[in-house]
């Protein structure tokens, strides 16, 4: 059976997915909108091997029990729903990221998008983007978007079949740059899974649900108009609203590090000098700073010069997952 290698990129949510209306199927409480990030990538090679008696999974050079079990469960979904060509039941999986995982940079999104695509293709199963999105979603919510390219909308849906993502603008529609300020490379202490479960305990969660659909429509209109300043303001406000829910959930989640706050202040200082830069943060401490190509190196230099920033990564709007000829094993 063919060995298959897929490169999939992570994304940054402009309108964030937070809270689930179905835990098992991972149906989100609200629709979300993101940009795929070329530069924050996962490469995964999968081969279904008849000689294996269990899955053999290596992520970033290690076989961590928690991670391999989550990947194994996703392979189970594929085994249960499809027949693997030529009878091999178990897969060898090797995966690596170009960016730190477990730090709020959505490595599970690119990881499960690459895994879903590689594992199905390697099994001789050809799925449409919609089918891939539905399957990937069950491994990781964010992965539902990361099987697409460009600017992506995830429809929340009421059933598994109606909760999927699609590209609303292609990757070359608008050049937006993302400079990621890495303030720590250690793993975050609270997982997104725990956070989603606690979302409903925040008194602000109901208020968010009341306006999130119209906020998403506004964001789409601002992308259509390429209105960067208004989009950036909306994205920053959305990030702060999302973190206000984290702060007021039970248990509360204070995810920012001193370096995260330093970056936020620097972004606001740059804006007061006329530099278009806007921050957003997921469930972690590393900060995404969105800007336009003309300002990318300036923003990168300013962020890299901050005492609490360990390094910066840059990404541009990326395309959908791609097949590679070079395999990881
Ligand atoms: O896919 P998860 O369970 O890691 O949740 C990710 C949630 C956020 O990153 C905070 C928002 C989003 O839409 O990506």
PDB file of N, CA and C in Angstrom, residues 131-193:
ATOM      1  N   UNK A 131     -15.780  15.995   3.273  1.00  0.00           N
ATOM      2  CA  UNK A 131     -15.695  14.736   4.023  1.00  0.00           C
ATOM      3  C   UNK A 131     -14.454  14.715   4.924  1.00  0.00           C
ATOM      4  N   UNK A 132     -13.338  15.226   4.380  1.00  0.00           N
ATOM      5  CA  UNK A 132     -12.111  15.290   5.187  1.00  0.00           C
ATOM      6  C   UNK A 132     -12.320  16.184   6.398  1.00  0.00           C
ATOM      7  N   UNK A 133     -13.018  17.302   6.175  1.00  0.00           N
ATOM      8  CA  UNK A 133     -13.245  18.277   7.236  1.00  0.00           C
ATOM      9  C   UNK A 133     -14.085  17.650   8.360  1.00  0.00           C
ATOM     10  N   UNK A 134     -15.120  16.914   7.983  1.00  0.00           N
ATOM     11  CA  UNK A 134     -15.998  16.266   8.975  1.00  0.00           C
ATOM     12  C   UNK A 134     -15.222  15.219   9.768  1.00  0.00           C
ATOM     13  N   UNK A 135     -14.396  14.460   9.074  1.00  0.00           N
ATOM     14  CA  UNK A 135     -13.617  13.417   9.757  1.00  0.00           C
ATOM     15  C   UNK A 135     -12.535  14.050  10.645  1.00  0.00           C
ATOM     16  N   UNK A 136     -11.822  15.038  10.103  1.00  0.00           N
ATOM     17  CA  UNK A 136     -10.742  15.691  10.867  1.00  0.00           C
ATOM     18  C   UNK A 136     -11.299  16.350  12.128  1.00  0.00           C
ATOM     19  N   UNK A 137     -12.495  16.939  12.025  1.00  0.00           N
ATOM     20  CA  UNK A 137     -13.121  17.619  13.162  1.00  0.00           C
ATOM     21  C   UNK A 137     -13.261  16.711  14.376  1.00  0.00           C
ATOM     22  N   UNK A 138     -13.489  15.426  14.118  1.00  0.00           N
ATOM     23  CA  UNK A 138     -13.701  14.502  15.233  1.00  0.00           C
ATOM     24  C   UNK A 138     -12.403  14.180  15.972  1.00  0.00           C
ATOM     25  N   UNK A 139     -11.256  14.475  15.321  1.00  0.00           N
ATOM     26  CA  UNK A 139      -9.963  14.311  15.989  1.00  0.00           C
ATOM     27  C   UNK A 139      -9.565  15.568  16.731  1.00  0.00           C
ATOM     28  N   UNK A 140      -9.772  16.716  16.093  1.00  0.00           N
ATOM     29  CA  UNK A 140      -9.462  18.025  16.696  1.00  0.00           C
ATOM     30  C   UNK A 140     -10.338  19.064  16.019  1.00  0.00           C
ATOM     31  N   UNK A 141     -11.018  19.886  16.809  1.00  0.00           N
ATOM     32  CA  UNK A 141     -11.919  20.882  16.238  1.00  0.00           C
ATOM     33  C   UNK A 141     -11.223  21.737  15.189  1.00  0.00           C
ATOM     34  N   UNK A 142     -10.088  22.284  15.545  1.00  0.00           N
ATOM     35  CA  UNK A 142      -9.382  23.188  14.640  1.00  0.00           C
ATOM     36  C   UNK A 142      -9.011  22.499  13.321  1.00  0.00           C
ATOM     37  N   UNK A 143      -8.760  21.199  13.379  1.00  0.00           N
ATOM     38  CA  UNK A 143      -8.368  20.459  12.174  1.00  0.00           C
ATOM     39  C   UNK A 143      -9.465  20.487  11.113  1.00  0.00           C
ATOM     40  N   UNK A 144     -10.693  20.693  11.555  1.00  0.00           N
ATOM     41  CA  UNK A 144     -11.834  20.809  10.643  1.00  0.00           C
ATOM     42  C   UNK A 144     -11.591  21.961   9.655  1.00  0.00           C
ATOM     43  N   UNK A 145     -10.919  23.024  10.140  1.00  0.00           N
ATOM     44  CA  UNK A 145     -10.608  24.159   9.249  1.00  0.00           C
ATOM     45  C   UNK A 145      -9.311  23.921   8.478  1.00  0.00           C
ATOM     46  N   UNK A 146      -8.362  23.215   9.110  1.00  0.00           N
ATOM     47  CA  UNK A 146      -7.010  23.115   8.527  1.00  0.00           C
ATOM     48  C   UNK A 146      -6.925  22.173   7.322  1.00  0.00           C
ATOM     49  N   UNK A 147      -8.027  21.500   6.953  1.00  0.00           N
ATOM     50  CA  UNK A 147      -8.012  20.724   5.708  1.00  0.00           C
ATOM     51  C   UNK A 147      -8.312  21.643   4.514  1.00  0.00           C
ATOM     52  N   UNK A 148      -8.644  22.903   4.803  1.00  0.00           N
ATOM     53  CA  UNK A 148      -8.944  23.876   3.733  1.00  0.00           C
ATOM     54  C   UNK A 148      -7.750  24.827   3.566  1.00  0.00           C
ATOM     55  N   UNK A 149      -7.848  25.716   2.575  1.00  0.00           N
ATOM     56  CA  UNK A 149      -6.796  26.706   2.371  1.00  0.00           C
ATOM     57  C   UNK A 149      -7.366  28.110   2.448  1.00  0.00           C
ATOM     58  N   UNK A 150      -6.478  29.099   2.568  1.00  0.00           N
ATOM     59  CA  UNK A 150      -6.874  30.505   2.507  1.00  0.00           C
ATOM     60  C   UNK A 150      -7.634  30.971   3.730  1.00  0.00           C
ATOM     61  N   UNK A 151      -8.752  31.650   3.478  1.00  0.00           N
ATOM     62  CA  UNK A 151      -9.622  32.170   4.543  1.00  0.00           C
ATOM     63  C   UNK A 151     -10.759  31.157   4.694  1.00  0.00           C
ATOM     64  N   UNK A 152     -10.938  30.655   5.896  1.00  0.00           N
ATOM     65  CA  UNK A 152     -11.790  29.478   6.082  1.00  0.00           C
ATOM     66  C   UNK A 152     -12.912  29.742   7.074  1.00  0.00           C
ATOM     67  N   UNK A 153     -14.104  29.302   6.715  1.00  0.00           N
ATOM     68  CA  UNK A 153     -15.236  29.377   7.658  1.00  0.00           C
ATOM     69  C   UNK A 153     -15.651  27.967   8.060  1.00  0.00           C
ATOM     70  N   UNK A 154     -15.824  27.765   9.351  1.00  0.00           N
ATOM     71  CA  UNK A 154     -16.351  26.488   9.877  1.00  0.00           C
ATOM     72  C   UNK A 154     -17.810  26.732  10.256  1.00  0.00           C
ATOM     73  N   UNK A 155     -18.720  26.058   9.558  1.00  0.00           N
ATOM     74  CA  UNK A 155     -20.149  26.146   9.880  1.00  0.00           C
ATOM     75  C   UNK A 155     -20.397  25.269  11.100  1.00  0.00           C
ATOM     76  N   UNK A 156     -20.972  25.841  12.151  1.00  0.00           N
ATOM     77  CA  UNK A 156     -21.108  25.061  13.394  1.00  0.00           C
ATOM     78  C   UNK A 156     -21.965  23.808  13.196  1.00  0.00           C
ATOM     79  N   UNK A 157     -23.091  23.937  12.496  1.00  0.00           N
ATOM     80  CA  UNK A 157     -23.933  22.773  12.190  1.00  0.00           C
ATOM     81  C   UNK A 157     -24.640  22.203  13.403  1.00  0.00           C
ATOM     82  N   UNK A 158     -25.694  21.450  13.134  1.00  0.00           N
ATOM     83  CA  UNK A 158     -26.457  20.800  14.207  1.00  0.00           C
ATOM     84  C   UNK A 158     -26.205  19.299  14.230  1.00  0.00           C
ATOM     85  N   UNK A 159     -25.572  18.801  13.173  1.00  0.00           N
ATOM     86  CA  UNK A 159     -25.288  17.361  13.064  1.00  0.00           C
ATOM     87  C   UNK A 159     -23.856  17.219  12.563  1.00  0.00           C
ATOM     88  N   UNK A 160     -23.338  16.012  12.629  1.00  0.00           N
ATOM     89  CA  UNK A 160     -21.967  15.791  12.157  1.00  0.00           C
ATOM     90  C   UNK A 160     -21.836  16.176  10.684  1.00  0.00           C
ATOM     91  N   UNK A 161     -22.851  15.832   9.902  1.00  0.00           N
ATOM     92  CA  UNK A 161     -22.778  16.066   8.453  1.00  0.00           C
ATOM     93  C   UNK A 161     -22.832  17.547   8.077  1.00  0.00           C
ATOM     94  N   UNK A 162     -23.367  18.379   8.977  1.00  0.00           N
ATOM     95  CA  UNK A 162     -23.499  19.808   8.627  1.00  0.00           C
ATOM     96  C   UNK A 162     -22.456  20.668   9.336  1.00  0.00           C
ATOM     97  N   UNK A 163     -21.549  20.050  10.082  1.00  0.00           N
ATOM     98  CA  UNK A 163     -20.505  20.811  10.777  1.00  0.00           C
ATOM     99  C   UNK A 163     -19.171  20.604  10.066  1.00  0.00           C
ATOM    100  N   UNK A 164     -18.881  21.486   9.129  1.00  0.00           N
ATOM    101  CA  UNK A 164     -17.661  21.342   8.317  1.00  0.00           C
ATOM    102  C   UNK A 164     -17.173  22.730   7.901  1.00  0.00           C
ATOM    103  N   UNK A 165     -15.968  22.748   7.335  1.00  0.00           N
ATOM    104  CA  UNK A 165     -15.374  24.036   6.936  1.00  0.00           C
ATOM    105  C   UNK A 165     -15.268  24.137   5.426  1.00  0.00           C
ATOM    106  N   UNK A 166     -15.176  25.372   4.964  1.00  0.00           N
ATOM    107  CA  UNK A 166     -14.892  25.597   3.549  1.00  0.00           C
ATOM    108  C   UNK A 166     -14.117  26.891   3.366  1.00  0.00           C
ATOM    109  N   UNK A 167     -13.383  26.943   2.254  1.00  0.00           N
ATOM    110  CA  UNK A 167     -12.631  28.148   1.916  1.00  0.00           C
ATOM    111  C   UNK A 167     -13.614  29.207   1.452  1.00  0.00           C
ATOM    112  N   UNK A 168     -13.543  30.405   2.078  1.00  0.00           N
ATOM    113  CA  UNK A 168     -14.438  31.464   1.610  1.00  0.00           C
ATOM    114  C   UNK A 168     -13.683  32.454   0.714  1.00  0.00           C
ATOM    115  N   UNK A 169     -12.356  32.544   0.900  1.00  0.00           N
ATOM    116  CA  UNK A 169     -11.509  33.305  -0.027  1.00  0.00           C
ATOM    117  C   UNK A 169     -10.219  32.501  -0.186  1.00  0.00           C
ATOM    118  N   UNK A 170      -9.676  32.411  -1.411  1.00  0.00           N
ATOM    119  CA  UNK A 170      -8.457  31.617  -1.596  1.00  0.00           C
ATOM    120  C   UNK A 170      -7.231  32.285  -0.959  1.00  0.00           C
ATOM    121  N   UNK A 171      -6.142  31.533  -0.869  1.00  0.00           N
ATOM    122  CA  UNK A 171      -4.955  32.027  -0.153  1.00  0.00           C
ATOM    123  C   UNK A 171      -4.384  33.302  -0.776  1.00  0.00           C
ATOM    124  N   UNK A 172      -4.573  33.473  -2.109  1.00  0.00           N
ATOM    125  CA  UNK A 172      -3.968  34.655  -2.752  1.00  0.00           C
ATOM    126  C   UNK A 172      -4.955  35.823  -2.856  1.00  0.00           C
ATOM    127  N   UNK A 173      -6.073  35.735  -2.127  1.00  0.00           N
ATOM    128  CA  UNK A 173      -7.063  36.827  -2.174  1.00  0.00           C
ATOM    129  C   UNK A 173      -6.504  38.095  -1.538  1.00  0.00           C
ATOM    130  N   UNK A 174      -5.768  37.929  -0.423  1.00  0.00           N
ATOM    131  CA  UNK A 174      -5.306  39.110   0.334  1.00  0.00           C
ATOM    132  C   UNK A 174      -4.060  38.693   1.109  1.00  0.00           C
ATOM    133  N   UNK A 175      -2.975  39.453   0.918  1.00  0.00           N
ATOM    134  CA  UNK A 175      -1.713  39.174   1.626  1.00  0.00           C
ATOM    135  C   UNK A 175      -1.775  39.713   3.041  1.00  0.00           C
ATOM    136  N   UNK A 176      -2.002  38.817   3.982  1.00  0.00           N
ATOM    137  CA  UNK A 176      -1.921  39.222   5.389  1.00  0.00           C
ATOM    138  C   UNK A 176      -0.747  38.455   5.971  1.00  0.00           C
ATOM    139  N   UNK A 177       0.048  39.102   6.800  1.00  0.00           N
ATOM    140  CA  UNK A 177       1.193  38.426   7.416  1.00  0.00           C
ATOM    141  C   UNK A 177       0.903  38.220   8.893  1.00  0.00           C
ATOM    142  N   UNK A 178       1.411  37.123   9.393  1.00  0.00           N
ATOM    143  CA  UNK A 178       1.272  36.818  10.822  1.00  0.00           C
ATOM    144  C   UNK A 178       2.683  36.693  11.392  1.00  0.00           C
ATOM    145  N   UNK A 179       3.026  37.577  12.318  1.00  0.00           N
ATOM    146  CA  UNK A 179       4.306  37.452  13.021  1.00  0.00           C
ATOM    147  C   UNK A 179       3.961  36.879  14.395  1.00  0.00           C
ATOM    148  N   UNK A 180       4.486  35.688  14.678  1.00  0.00           N
ATOM    149  CA  UNK A 180       4.173  35.043  15.951  1.00  0.00           C
ATOM    150  C   UNK A 180       5.288  35.337  16.932  1.00  0.00           C
ATOM    151  N   UNK A 181       4.915  35.932  18.059  1.00  0.00           N
ATOM    152  CA  UNK A 181       5.896  36.196  19.113  1.00  0.00           C
ATOM    153  C   UNK A 181       5.872  35.004  20.069  1.00  0.00           C
ATOM    154  N   UNK A 182       6.959  34.240  20.071  1.00  0.00           N
ATOM    155  CA  UNK A 182       7.048  33.069  20.956  1.00  0.00           C
ATOM    156  C   UNK A 182       7.663  33.545  22.275  1.00  0.00           C
ATOM    157  N   UNK A 183       6.857  33.485  23.323  1.00  0.00           N
ATOM    158  CA  UNK A 183       7.367  33.938  24.634  1.00  0.00           C
ATOM    159  C   UNK A 183       7.734  32.756  25.522  1.00  0.00           C
ATOM    160  N   UNK A 184       7.303  31.561  25.112  1.00  0.00           N
ATOM    161  CA  UNK A 184       7.692  30.348  25.833  1.00  0.00           C
ATOM    162  C   UNK A 184       7.448  29.154  24.915  1.00  0.00           C
ATOM    163  N   UNK A 185       8.332  28.142  25.023  1.00  0.00           N
ATOM    164  CA  UNK A 185       8.159  26.958  24.179  1.00  0.00           C
ATOM    165  C   UNK A 185       7.718  25.751  24.986  1.00  0.00           C
ATOM    166  N   UNK A 186       7.518  25.960  26.296  1.00  0.00           N
ATOM    167  CA  UNK A 186       7.050  24.848  27.152  1.00  0.00           C
ATOM    168  C   UNK A 186       5.572  24.615  26.903  1.00  0.00           C
ATOM    169  N   UNK A 187       5.109  23.417  27.258  1.00  0.00           N
ATOM    170  CA  UNK A 187       3.698  23.078  27.033  1.00  0.00           C
ATOM    171  C   UNK A 187       2.800  23.888  27.961  1.00  0.00           C
ATOM    172  N   UNK A 188       1.623  24.309  27.445  1.00  0.00           N
ATOM    173  CA  UNK A 188       0.666  25.011  28.303  1.00  0.00           C
ATOM    174  C   UNK A 188       0.126  24.043  29.359  1.00  0.00           C
ATOM    175  N   UNK A 189      -0.308  24.624  30.482  1.00  0.00           N
ATOM    176  CA  UNK A 189      -0.702  23.763  31.606  1.00  0.00           C
ATOM    177  C   UNK A 189      -2.168  23.345  31.536  1.00  0.00           C
ATOM    178  N   UNK A 190      -2.959  24.060  30.748  1.00  0.00           N
ATOM    179  CA  UNK A 190      -4.387  23.717  30.640  1.00  0.00           C
ATOM    180  C   UNK A 190      -4.687  23.408  29.171  1.00  0.00           C
ATOM    181  N   UNK A 191      -5.337  22.293  28.917  1.00  0.00           N
ATOM    182  CA  UNK A 191      -5.628  21.938  27.522  1.00  0.00           C
ATOM    183  C   UNK A 191      -6.889  22.658  27.054  1.00  0.00           C
ATOM    184  N   UNK A 192      -7.015  22.789  25.728  1.00  0.00           N
ATOM    185  CA  UNK A 192      -8.232  23.394  25.164  1.00  0.00           C
ATOM    186  C   UNK A 192      -9.440  22.551  25.547  1.00  0.00           C
ATOM    187  N   UNK A 193      -9.257  21.230  25.593  1.00  0.00           N
ATOM    188  CA  UNK A 193     -10.381  20.341  25.916  1.00  0.00           C
ATOM    189  C   UNK A 193     -10.997  20.725  27.258  1.00  0.00           C
TER     190      UNK A 193
END
